[in-house]
Amino acid sequence: MEMKQLAEKIGAAGVVGAGGAGFPTHKKLAPGIDTVLINAAECEPLLYTDYAILKQHMDMVLSGAQSMAEAMGAKQVVLCIKHHTALRLALEADQPLGGICRTGVLPDVYPMGDEIIMIYQALGRVVPPGQLPSSAGVVVINAETAYNVCNALQGIPVTKKWLTIGGSVEHPLVIRVPVGTNVGALLRKAGVTVPEGYVVLDGGPAMGAIVSPATAIVTKKTKSLLILPETIPAVQAKRANVQRLLKRTSSACCQCMMCTEMCPRHLLGYPLQPHRTLRAAGSGNISHPEDLLSASVCSGCSVCTLMACTQGITPSVVMTEVKMNLGKNRLGYRGTEPTRPAAERDFRLVPSDRFMARIGVARYDRMAEWAGDWETDQPFYTLPLSMHVGKPSVPVVQEGDMVTAGQMLAKAEDGISAALHASIDGRVAKVTSREIEIQREVK
Ligand code: SF4
Ligand code: SF4
């Protein structure tokens, strides 16, 4: 299929990065790509969503990725999985998977799902800092995204989301639910209670966000809902107050550089030096602007906070704050220096089991079983117009309209945007500039 035609089909189906990024997938199609990587690395601990999709629908995942590869003229598709997933799926390194697809087995290391790290590990290529993977001839898509692309080619839009329910629960599960499902209603259906002193995370323990079950919903990007105690380091780091932290930094940070020396992107040759960014942000000294600008290439992986710093400082929180402010002002790292991975990189990788132990989640790592399609009995489904990177979708329905699951509710705006579809049958109860609410049809 021609690239333009494929982009139209994927765009019409509202496919966005399902691994958490939310970038509209049709906008990833580009000329000059030689490799498509399927990101099934399950970057964070406790997540089994990618594994469940591969176990149930490996053929669809490969088919979706291969369609994209062929449309772009790429020569290969590499299914990137960690060693433990390869063992579970009985796959070997570089195993042919039919067509132009093969496996790429990655070490059990955190953060292997960071696409910049994955591209280097799987292909030995370094994406220049601040540039897209396409600059290295690569497109990376999540396993569920590839599955959604396969559906899009059959005219089936994205209306459901695969996710893991895990952490401090009796039986970790992987399920598929309509987009817009209320988190509280879903946890109740799963028989999960959130005890006093525990939180619910949307996402993994390191990079996920604390959400309120009463108001949070499953979006096109939700990969997991984890119940974890607020006393563990992974959750404590999320509670850090950035202003208080910046005040503390000048007295508490001893500039030991451990955060920089363990930073996975710094080890790839990226200009990131969190100890310098902290020093500049804490002191307000901008005599070396690159110390602040380099924060724009931080992935937010939190290795600096959770594995490196022994002073109780949370460098990743400062990096994220600086990066956010740079983004608001359209500033960022613009260097053209060549990048060279550090010779010591292989010895500084963070093994997944050590990472889990350090961040306090090792005891919760149990295999999640696939439990099928679920629906709650909630009367209303709220669908935000911004579940993706870029401009919000533009509503094409009005209050009072009857809609069926899969019907388009909002089209993609010009530029980078994504379409939105009804995830259930019902009546459009509300249309605002932020969301569309559907009242479920009672049959
Ligand atoms: S590891 Fe902690 S104490 Fe050391 S330089 Fe980084 S922030 Fe400062
Ligand atoms: S969060 Fe910390 S370790 Fe991760 S990329 Fe950013 S600076 Fe490096």
CSV table of C-alpha atoms and ligand atoms in Angstrom, one decimal:
chain,number,residue,atom,x,y,z
A,1,MET,CA,0.0,0.0,0.0
A,2,GLU,CA,1.2,3.5,-0.8
A,3,MET,CA,2.4,5.5,2.2
A,4,LYS,CA,-0.2,8.2,1.7
A,5,GLN,CA,-3.0,5.8,1.6
A,6,LEU,CA,-1.8,3.9,4.7
A,7,ALA,CA,-1.4,7.2,6.6
A,8,GLU,CA,-5.0,8.1,5.7
A,9,LYS,CA,-6.3,4.7,7.0
A,10,ILE,CA,-4.2,4.9,10.2
A,11,GLY,CA,-5.2,8.5,10.8
A,12,ALA,CA,-8.9,7.8,10.2
A,13,ALA,CA,-8.7,5.0,12.9
A,14,GLY,CA,-7.3,7.4,15.5
A,15,VAL,CA,-4.1,5.3,16.2
A,16,VAL,CA,-1.7,6.9,18.6
A,17,GLY,CA,1.3,5.6,20.5
A,18,ALA,CA,-0.2,3.2,22.9
A,19,GLY,CA,2.9,2.7,25.0
A,20,GLY,CA,2.4,6.0,26.8
A,21,ALA,CA,3.7,8.6,24.3
A,22,GLY,CA,0.5,9.2,22.4
A,23,PHE,CA,2.2,10.5,19.2
A,24,PRO,CA,-0.2,10.1,16.2
A,25,THR,CA,1.1,7.1,14.4
A,26,HIS,CA,0.2,8.2,10.8
A,27,LYS,CA,2.6,11.1,11.4
A,28,LYS,CA,5.5,8.7,11.9
A,29,LEU,CA,5.3,7.5,8.3
A,30,ALA,CA,8.2,9.0,6.5
A,31,PRO,CA,10.6,8.3,3.6
A,32,GLY,CA,14.2,7.3,4.2
A,33,ILE,CA,13.3,4.7,6.9
A,34,ASP,CA,15.1,1.4,6.7
A,35,THR,CA,14.0,-0.2,9.9
A,36,VAL,CA,10.8,-0.4,12.0
A,37,LEU,CA,11.3,-1.4,15.6
A,38,ILE,CA,8.4,-2.9,17.5
A,39,ASN,CA,8.8,-1.7,21.1
A,40,ALA,CA,7.6,-4.7,23.2
A,41,ALA,CA,10.3,-4.2,25.8
A,42,GLU,CA,7.8,-3.5,28.6
A,43,CYS,CA,10.2,-0.9,29.9
A,44,GLU,CA,8.9,-0.6,33.4
A,45,PRO,CA,8.6,-3.3,36.1
A,46,LEU,CA,5.3,-5.0,36.9
A,47,LEU,CA,3.8,-4.6,33.4
A,48,TYR,CA,2.8,-7.5,31.2
A,49,THR,CA,0.6,-5.7,28.7
A,50,ASP,CA,3.0,-6.1,25.7
A,51,TYR,CA,3.6,-9.8,26.6
A,52,ALA,CA,-0.2,-10.5,26.6
A,53,ILE,CA,-0.7,-8.8,23.3
A,54,LEU,CA,2.2,-10.8,21.7
A,55,LYS,CA,0.9,-14.0,23.2
A,56,GLN,CA,-2.7,-13.4,21.9
A,57,HIS,CA,-2.0,-11.6,18.6
A,58,MET,CA,1.6,-11.9,17.5
A,59,ASP,CA,0.5,-12.2,13.9
A,60,MET,CA,-1.5,-8.9,14.0
A,61,VAL,CA,1.4,-7.0,15.7
A,62,LEU,CA,3.9,-8.2,13.0
A,63,SER,CA,1.4,-7.6,10.2
A,64,GLY,CA,0.7,-4.0,11.4
A,65,ALA,CA,4.4,-3.2,11.7
A,66,GLN,CA,5.3,-4.8,8.4
A,67,SER,CA,2.6,-2.8,6.6
A,68,MET,CA,4.2,0.4,7.9
A,69,ALA,CA,7.6,-0.9,7.0
A,70,GLU,CA,6.6,-1.8,3.4
A,71,ALA,CA,4.9,1.5,2.8
A,72,MET,CA,8.0,3.4,3.9
A,73,GLY,CA,10.3,1.1,1.9
A,74,ALA,CA,12.0,-0.2,5.0
A,75,LYS,CA,14.0,-3.4,4.8
A,76,GLN,CA,13.3,-5.0,8.2
A,77,VAL,CA,11.0,-5.1,11.2
A,78,VAL,CA,12.6,-6.0,14.5
A,79,LEU,CA,10.4,-7.2,17.4
A,80,CYS,CA,12.3,-5.8,20.4
A,81,ILE,CA,11.6,-7.9,23.5
A,82,LYS,CA,13.5,-8.3,26.7
A,83,HIS,CA,15.3,-11.6,27.5
A,84,HIS,CA,12.6,-12.7,30.1
A,85,THR,CA,9.8,-12.1,27.5
A,86,ALA,CA,11.7,-14.0,24.9
A,87,LEU,CA,12.0,-17.0,27.3
A,88,ARG,CA,8.2,-16.9,28.0
A,89,LEU,CA,7.4,-16.7,24.3
A,90,ALA,CA,10.0,-19.4,23.4
A,91,LEU,CA,11.8,-17.0,21.0
A,92,GLU,CA,15.5,-16.7,20.3
A,93,ALA,CA,17.7,-13.8,19.3
A,94,ASP,CA,17.5,-12.9,15.6
A,95,GLN,CA,14.8,-15.5,15.1
A,96,PRO,CA,13.1,-15.0,11.7
A,97,LEU,CA,9.3,-14.3,12.2
A,98,GLY,CA,8.2,-14.4,8.6
A,99,GLY,CA,8.3,-11.7,5.9
A,100,ILE,CA,10.9,-9.1,6.8
A,101,CYS,CA,10.4,-9.6,10.6
A,102,ARG,CA,12.8,-10.9,13.1
A,103,THR,CA,13.3,-10.8,16.9
A,104,GLY,CA,15.8,-8.5,18.7
A,105,VAL,CA,16.4,-9.7,22.2
A,106,LEU,CA,17.3,-7.0,24.7
A,107,PRO,CA,18.9,-7.4,28.1
A,108,ASP,CA,16.7,-7.3,31.2
A,109,VAL,CA,17.8,-3.7,32.0
A,110,TYR,CA,16.0,-0.5,32.8
A,111,PRO,CA,15.0,1.7,30.8
A,112,MET,CA,15.2,-0.5,27.7
A,113,GLY,CA,11.9,0.9,26.4
A,114,ASP,CA,13.3,4.4,25.9
A,115,GLU,CA,13.3,4.4,22.1
A,116,ILE,CA,16.7,6.2,22.0
A,117,ILE,CA,18.2,3.4,24.2
A,118,MET,CA,16.4,0.7,22.3
A,119,ILE,CA,17.6,1.9,18.9
A,120,TYR,CA,21.2,1.8,20.1
A,121,GLN,CA,20.8,-1.6,21.8
A,122,ALA,CA,19.0,-3.2,18.8
A,123,LEU,CA,20.8,-1.6,15.9
A,124,GLY,CA,24.0,0.1,17.3
A,125,ARG,CA,22.8,3.5,16.1
A,126,VAL,CA,22.7,6.7,18.1
A,127,VAL,CA,19.9,9.1,17.4
A,128,PRO,CA,21.4,12.6,17.5
A,129,PRO,CA,20.3,14.5,20.6
A,130,GLY,CA,17.1,16.5,20.1
A,131,GLN,CA,16.2,14.7,16.9
A,132,LEU,CA,13.6,12.1,16.0
A,133,PRO,CA,14.5,8.3,15.5
A,134,SER,CA,13.7,8.9,11.8
A,135,SER,CA,17.0,10.8,11.6
A,136,ALA,CA,18.7,7.5,12.2
A,137,GLY,CA,16.5,5.7,9.6
A,138,VAL,CA,14.2,4.2,12.3
A,139,VAL,CA,10.6,4.3,13.2
A,140,VAL,CA,9.7,2.9,16.6
A,141,ILE,CA,6.1,1.7,17.4
A,142,ASN,CA,4.7,0.0,20.5
A,143,ALA,CA,3.4,-3.5,20.1
A,144,GLU,CA,-0.2,-2.4,20.8
A,145,THR,CA,0.2,0.4,18.3
A,146,ALA,CA,1.2,-2.1,15.7
A,147,TYR,CA,-1.8,-4.2,16.6
A,148,ASN,CA,-4.0,-1.1,16.2
A,149,VAL,CA,-2.5,-0.4,12.8
A,150,CYS,CA,-3.4,-3.9,11.7
A,151,ASN,CA,-7.0,-3.2,12.8
A,152,ALA,CA,-7.0,0.2,11.1
A,153,LEU,CA,-6.2,-1.6,7.8
A,154,GLN,CA,-9.5,-3.5,8.3
A,155,GLY,CA,-11.3,-0.2,9.0
A,156,ILE,CA,-11.5,-0.8,12.8
A,157,PRO,CA,-10.7,2.3,14.8
A,158,VAL,CA,-9.2,2.5,18.3
A,159,THR,CA,-11.9,2.1,20.9
A,160,LYS,CA,-10.3,-0.2,23.4
A,161,LYS,CA,-7.2,-0.3,25.5
A,162,TRP,CA,-5.1,-3.1,26.8
A,163,LEU,CA,-3.7,-2.6,30.3
A,164,THR,CA,-2.2,-4.4,33.3
A,165,ILE,CA,-3.8,-4.1,36.7
A,166,GLY,CA,-1.0,-4.9,39.1
A,167,GLY,CA,1.1,-4.0,42.2
A,168,SER,CA,-0.5,-4.8,45.6
A,169,VAL,CA,-3.4,-6.9,44.2
A,170,GLU,CA,-4.3,-10.5,44.7
A,171,HIS,CA,-4.3,-11.5,41.1
A,172,PRO,CA,-2.5,-9.2,38.6
A,173,LEU,CA,-4.4,-9.1,35.3
A,174,VAL,CA,-4.1,-7.9,31.7
A,175,ILE,CA,-7.5,-6.8,30.3
A,176,ARG,CA,-8.9,-4.8,27.4
A,177,VAL,CA,-11.5,-2.2,28.2
A,178,PRO,CA,-13.3,0.6,26.3
A,179,VAL,CA,-11.3,3.9,26.2
A,180,GLY,CA,-12.9,6.3,28.7
A,181,THR,CA,-13.5,3.6,31.4
A,182,ASN,CA,-13.5,5.1,34.9
A,183,VAL,CA,-10.5,3.8,36.9
A,184,GLY,CA,-12.5,3.5,40.1
A,185,ALA,CA,-15.3,1.5,38.5
A,186,LEU,CA,-12.7,-0.7,36.8
A,187,LEU,CA,-10.8,-1.4,40.1
A,188,ARG,CA,-14.2,-2.2,41.8
A,189,LYS,CA,-15.0,-4.7,39.1
A,190,ALA,CA,-11.6,-6.3,39.5
A,191,GLY,CA,-12.3,-6.6,43.3
A,192,VAL,CA,-9.3,-4.3,44.0
A,193,THR,CA,-9.5,-1.9,46.9
A,194,VAL,CA,-7.0,0.8,47.5
A,195,PRO,CA,-6.1,0.7,51.2
A,196,GLU,CA,-5.2,3.8,53.2
A,197,GLY,CA,-1.6,4.7,52.5
A,198,TYR,CA,-1.6,3.3,49.0
A,199,VAL,CA,-1.9,5.1,45.7
A,200,VAL,CA,-3.0,4.3,42.1
A,201,LEU,CA,-0.5,4.9,39.4
A,202,ASP,CA,-1.4,5.3,35.7
A,203,GLY,CA,1.8,3.9,34.1
A,204,GLY,CA,4.9,2.2,35.6
A,205,PRO,CA,6.4,2.6,39.0
A,206,ALA,CA,9.2,4.9,37.8
A,207,MET,CA,7.5,7.1,35.2
A,208,GLY,CA,3.7,6.7,36.0
A,209,ALA,CA,1.6,9.4,37.5
A,210,ILE,CA,-0.5,9.2,40.7
A,211,VAL,CA,-4.2,9.4,39.8
A,212,SER,CA,-7.5,9.7,41.6
A,213,PRO,CA,-9.6,6.6,40.9
A,214,ALA,CA,-12.8,8.6,41.2
A,215,THR,CA,-12.0,10.9,38.3
A,216,ALA,CA,-9.3,9.2,36.3
A,217,ILE,CA,-10.1,7.4,33.1
A,218,VAL,CA,-8.4,4.8,30.9
A,219,THR,CA,-7.0,6.7,27.9
A,220,LYS,CA,-5.5,5.6,24.6
A,221,LYS,CA,-2.1,5.8,26.4
A,222,THR,CA,-2.9,3.9,29.7
A,223,LYS,CA,-0.6,0.9,29.9
A,224,SER,CA,-1.2,-0.1,33.5
A,225,LEU,CA,-2.9,0.7,36.8
A,226,LEU,CA,-0.7,-0.1,39.7
A,227,ILE,CA,-1.7,-0.1,43.4
A,228,LEU,CA,1.4,0.7,45.4
A,229,PRO,CA,2.2,1.9,49.0
A,230,GLU,CA,3.1,5.6,49.2
A,231,THR,CA,6.1,4.7,51.4
A,232,ILE,CA,8.2,3.1,48.7
A,233,PRO,CA,11.0,5.1,47.0
A,234,ALA,CA,9.2,5.0,43.6
A,235,VAL,CA,6.1,6.8,45.0
A,236,GLN,CA,8.0,9.1,47.4
A,237,ALA,CA,9.9,10.5,44.5
A,238,LYS,CA,6.6,11.5,42.8
A,239,ARG,CA,5.6,13.6,45.8
A,240,ALA,CA,8.8,15.7,45.7
A,241,ASN,CA,8.0,19.5,45.8
A,242,VAL,CA,10.2,21.0,43.1
A,243,GLN,CA,10.4,24.5,44.7
A,244,ARG,CA,11.5,23.1,48.1
A,245,LEU,CA,13.9,20.8,46.3
A,246,LEU,CA,15.5,23.6,44.4
A,247,LYS,CA,16.1,25.5,47.7
A,248,ARG,CA,17.6,22.3,49.2
A,249,THR,CA,19.8,21.5,46.2
A,250,SER,CA,22.4,24.2,46.9
A,251,SER,CA,23.1,22.9,50.4
A,252,ALA,CA,22.4,19.1,50.0
A,253,CYS,CA,23.8,18.3,46.6
A,254,CYS,CA,27.5,17.4,47.0
A,255,GLN,CA,28.1,17.4,43.2
A,256,CYS,CA,29.2,13.8,43.4
A,257,MET,CA,28.1,13.4,39.8
A,258,MET,CA,26.6,10.0,40.4
A,259,CYS,CA,23.4,11.1,38.7
A,260,THR,CA,25.3,12.1,35.6
A,261,GLU,CA,27.5,9.0,35.6
A,262,MET,CA,24.5,6.6,35.7
A,263,CYS,CA,22.2,8.6,33.4
A,264,PRO,CA,21.4,6.1,30.5
A,265,ARG,CA,21.3,8.9,27.9
A,266,HIS,CA,24.5,10.5,29.2
A,267,LEU,CA,26.1,7.1,28.8
A,268,LEU,CA,25.0,7.1,25.1
A,269,GLY,CA,27.0,10.4,24.7
A,270,TYR,CA,24.0,12.8,25.1
A,271,PRO,CA,25.0,16.2,26.6
A,272,LEU,CA,22.9,15.5,29.7
A,273,GLN,CA,24.6,16.3,33.0
A,274,PRO,CA,21.9,16.4,35.7
A,275,HIS,CA,24.4,17.5,38.4
A,276,ARG,CA,25.2,20.6,36.4
A,277,THR,CA,21.5,21.3,35.6
A,278,LEU,CA,20.7,21.0,39.3
A,279,ARG,CA,23.5,23.4,40.2
A,280,ALA,CA,22.4,26.0,37.6
A,281,ALA,CA,18.7,25.7,38.5
A,282,GLY,CA,19.3,25.8,42.3
A,283,SER,CA,21.6,28.8,42.1
A,284,GLY,CA,19.9,30.6,39.3
A,285,ASN,CA,23.4,30.9,37.6
A,286,ILE,CA,22.9,30.9,33.8
A,287,SER,CA,26.5,31.6,32.8
A,288,HIS,CA,26.5,28.2,31.1
A,289,PRO,CA,23.0,28.1,29.4
A,290,GLU,CA,23.8,24.6,28.0
A,291,ASP,CA,23.5,23.2,31.5
A,292,LEU,CA,19.8,24.1,31.4
A,293,LEU,CA,19.1,23.6,27.7
A,294,SER,CA,20.5,20.0,27.8
A,295,ALA,CA,17.6,19.1,30.1
A,296,SER,CA,15.4,19.1,26.9
A,297,VAL,CA,16.9,15.7,26.0
A,298,CYS,CA,16.1,14.0,29.3
A,299,SER,CA,13.8,11.0,29.0
A,300,GLY,CA,12.4,11.3,32.6
A,301,CYS,CA,13.5,7.7,33.3
A,302,SER,CA,14.3,8.6,37.0
A,303,VAL,CA,17.5,6.5,37.1
A,304,CYS,CA,19.3,9.5,38.5
A,305,THR,CA,16.7,9.8,41.3
A,306,LEU,CA,16.0,6.1,42.1
A,307,MET,CA,19.4,4.5,41.5
A,308,ALA,CA,22.1,7.2,41.7
A,309,CYS,CA,21.5,9.9,44.3
A,310,THR,CA,22.4,9.1,47.8
A,311,GLN,CA,21.5,12.5,49.2
A,312,GLY,CA,17.7,12.1,48.9
A,313,ILE,CA,17.6,14.7,46.1
A,314,THR,CA,15.4,13.9,43.2
A,315,PRO,CA,17.3,15.1,40.1
A,316,SER,CA,14.7,13.8,37.6
A,317,VAL,CA,12.0,16.0,39.1
A,318,VAL,CA,14.2,19.1,38.5
A,319,MET,CA,15.1,17.9,35.0
A,320,THR,CA,11.4,17.4,34.2
A,321,GLU,CA,10.6,20.9,35.6
A,322,VAL,CA,13.4,22.5,33.6
A,323,LYS,CA,12.4,20.6,30.4
A,324,MET,CA,8.8,21.6,30.8
A,325,ASN,CA,9.7,25.3,31.1
A,326,LEU,CA,12.1,25.0,28.1
A,327,GLY,CA,9.3,23.5,26.1
A,328,LYS,CA,6.9,26.3,27.0
A,329,ASN,CA,9.4,28.8,25.7
A,330,ARG,CA,10.3,26.7,22.6
A,331,LEU,CA,13.8,26.3,23.8
A,332,GLY,CA,16.0,23.2,23.8
A,333,TYR,CA,19.3,21.6,23.0
A,334,ARG,CA,20.4,22.5,19.5
A,335,GLY,CA,23.9,21.2,19.4
A,336,THR,CA,25.4,19.3,16.5
A,337,GLU,CA,28.3,17.7,18.3
A,338,PRO,CA,28.7,14.0,17.3
A,339,THR,CA,27.7,11.6,20.1
A,340,ARG,CA,29.8,8.7,21.2
A,341,PRO,CA,28.6,6.1,23.7
A,342,ALA,CA,30.8,5.9,26.8
A,343,ALA,CA,33.3,3.0,27.0
A,344,GLU,CA,32.0,2.1,30.5
A,345,ARG,CA,28.3,2.1,29.4
A,346,ASP,CA,27.9,-1.7,29.4
A,347,PHE,CA,29.1,-1.8,33.1
A,348,ARG,CA,26.7,0.9,34.2
A,349,LEU,CA,23.4,-0.6,32.9
A,350,VAL,CA,20.8,-1.0,35.6
A,351,PRO,CA,19.6,-4.7,35.8
A,352,SER,CA,15.8,-4.9,36.1
A,353,ASP,CA,15.8,-7.0,39.3
A,354,ARG,CA,18.2,-4.5,41.1
A,355,PHE,CA,16.0,-1.7,39.9
A,356,MET,CA,12.8,-3.3,41.3
A,357,ALA,CA,14.5,-4.0,44.6
A,358,ARG,CA,15.8,-0.4,44.9
A,359,ILE,CA,12.5,1.3,44.1
A,360,GLY,CA,10.5,-1.0,46.4
A,361,VAL,CA,8.4,-3.0,44.0
A,362,ALA,CA,10.2,-6.4,43.8
A,363,ARG,CA,7.7,-8.1,46.1
A,364,TYR,CA,4.9,-7.1,43.7
A,365,ASP,CA,6.4,-8.6,40.5
A,366,ARG,CA,4.1,-11.4,39.6
A,367,MET,CA,3.0,-12.5,36.2
A,368,ALA,CA,-0.3,-10.9,35.1
A,369,GLU,CA,-2.7,-13.3,33.4
A,370,TRP,CA,-4.8,-12.3,30.3
A,371,ALA,CA,-8.4,-12.0,31.5
A,372,GLY,CA,-10.1,-10.9,28.3
A,373,ASP,CA,-12.5,-8.0,27.5
A,374,TRP,CA,-14.1,-6.2,30.4
A,375,GLU,CA,-16.8,-3.5,30.7
A,376,THR,CA,-17.9,-1.7,33.8
A,377,ASP,CA,-21.5,-0.7,34.5
A,378,GLN,CA,-20.6,3.1,34.6
A,379,PRO,CA,-23.4,5.2,33.0
A,380,PHE,CA,-21.1,7.8,31.4
A,381,TYR,CA,-17.9,7.6,29.4
A,382,THR,CA,-15.7,10.7,29.2
A,383,LEU,CA,-13.5,10.9,26.2
A,384,PRO,CA,-10.9,13.8,26.3
A,385,LEU,CA,-10.2,15.5,22.9
A,386,SER,CA,-6.4,15.4,23.8
A,387,MET,CA,-5.3,11.9,24.4
A,388,HIS,CA,-2.4,12.4,22.1
A,389,VAL,CA,0.5,14.7,21.3
A,390,GLY,CA,-0.5,17.7,19.3
A,391,LYS,CA,-3.7,19.7,18.7
A,392,PRO,CA,-7.0,18.5,20.2
A,393,SER,CA,-9.4,16.6,18.0
A,394,VAL,CA,-12.4,18.6,16.6
A,395,PRO,CA,-15.9,17.3,17.5
A,396,VAL,CA,-18.1,16.2,14.6
A,397,VAL,CA,-21.1,15.3,16.8
A,398,GLN,CA,-23.5,17.3,18.9
A,399,GLU,CA,-25.3,16.8,22.2
A,400,GLY,CA,-28.2,14.5,21.8
A,401,ASP,CA,-26.7,12.5,18.9
A,402,MET,CA,-27.0,8.7,19.1
A,403,VAL,CA,-23.7,7.0,18.4
A,404,THR,CA,-22.4,3.5,18.1
A,405,ALA,CA,-19.1,2.1,19.2
A,406,GLY,CA,-16.5,2.9,16.5
A,407,GLN,CA,-18.3,5.9,15.2
A,408,MET,CA,-16.1,9.0,14.7
A,409,LEU,CA,-16.8,11.6,17.4
A,410,ALA,CA,-14.0,14.1,16.6
A,411,LYS,CA,-11.7,14.4,13.6
A,412,ALA,CA,-8.0,15.2,13.6
A,413,GLU,CA,-7.1,18.9,13.4
A,414,ASP,CA,-4.7,20.0,10.7
A,415,GLY,CA,-1.0,19.3,11.6
A,416,ILE,CA,-0.3,16.8,14.4
A,417,SER,CA,-3.5,15.5,15.8
A,418,ALA,CA,-5.7,12.4,16.0
A,419,ALA,CA,-9.3,11.3,15.5
A,420,LEU,CA,-11.5,10.1,18.3
A,421,HIS,CA,-14.2,7.4,18.2
A,422,ALA,CA,-17.0,6.4,20.5
A,423,SER,CA,-15.9,3.4,22.6
A,424,ILE,CA,-19.5,2.4,23.5
A,425,ASP,CA,-23.0,2.7,22.1
A,426,GLY,CA,-25.0,5.6,23.6
A,427,ARG,CA,-26.1,9.2,23.4
A,428,VAL,CA,-23.8,12.2,23.3
A,429,ALA,CA,-24.5,13.8,26.6
A,430,LYS,CA,-22.0,16.6,26.5
A,431,VAL,CA,-19.6,18.3,24.1
A,432,THR,CA,-17.0,20.8,25.4
A,433,SER,CA,-13.7,22.2,24.2
A,434,ARG,CA,-12.0,19.5,26.3
A,435,GLU,CA,-14.1,16.4,26.1
A,436,ILE,CA,-17.1,14.5,24.8
A,437,GLU,CA,-19.3,12.5,27.2
A,438,ILE,CA,-21.4,9.6,26.1
A,439,GLN,CA,-24.3,8.2,28.2
A,440,ARG,CA,-24.3,4.5,27.8
A,441,GLU,CA,-27.3,3.1,25.9
A,442,VAL,CA,-29.2,0.8,28.3
A,443,LYS,CA,-30.2,-2.3,26.3
B,1,SF4,S1,23.7,12.3,42.7
B,1,SF4,FE1,22.6,13.6,44.1
B,1,SF4,S2,24.2,14.6,45.4
B,1,SF4,FE2,25.2,13.7,43.6
B,1,SF4,S3,25.4,15.3,42.1
B,1,SF4,FE3,23.5,14.2,41.6
B,1,SF4,S4,21.9,15.3,42.8
B,1,SF4,FE4,23.9,16.0,43.6
B,2,SF4,S1,15.7,11.3,34.3
B,2,SF4,FE1,17.8,11.5,35.0
B,2,SF4,S2,18.8,9.5,34.4
B,2,SF4,FE2,16.9,9.7,33.2
B,2,SF4,S3,17.5,10.7,31.3
B,2,SF4,FE3,16.9,12.3,32.7
B,2,SF4,S4,18.7,13.0,33.7
B,2,SF4,FE4,19.2,11.0,32.8
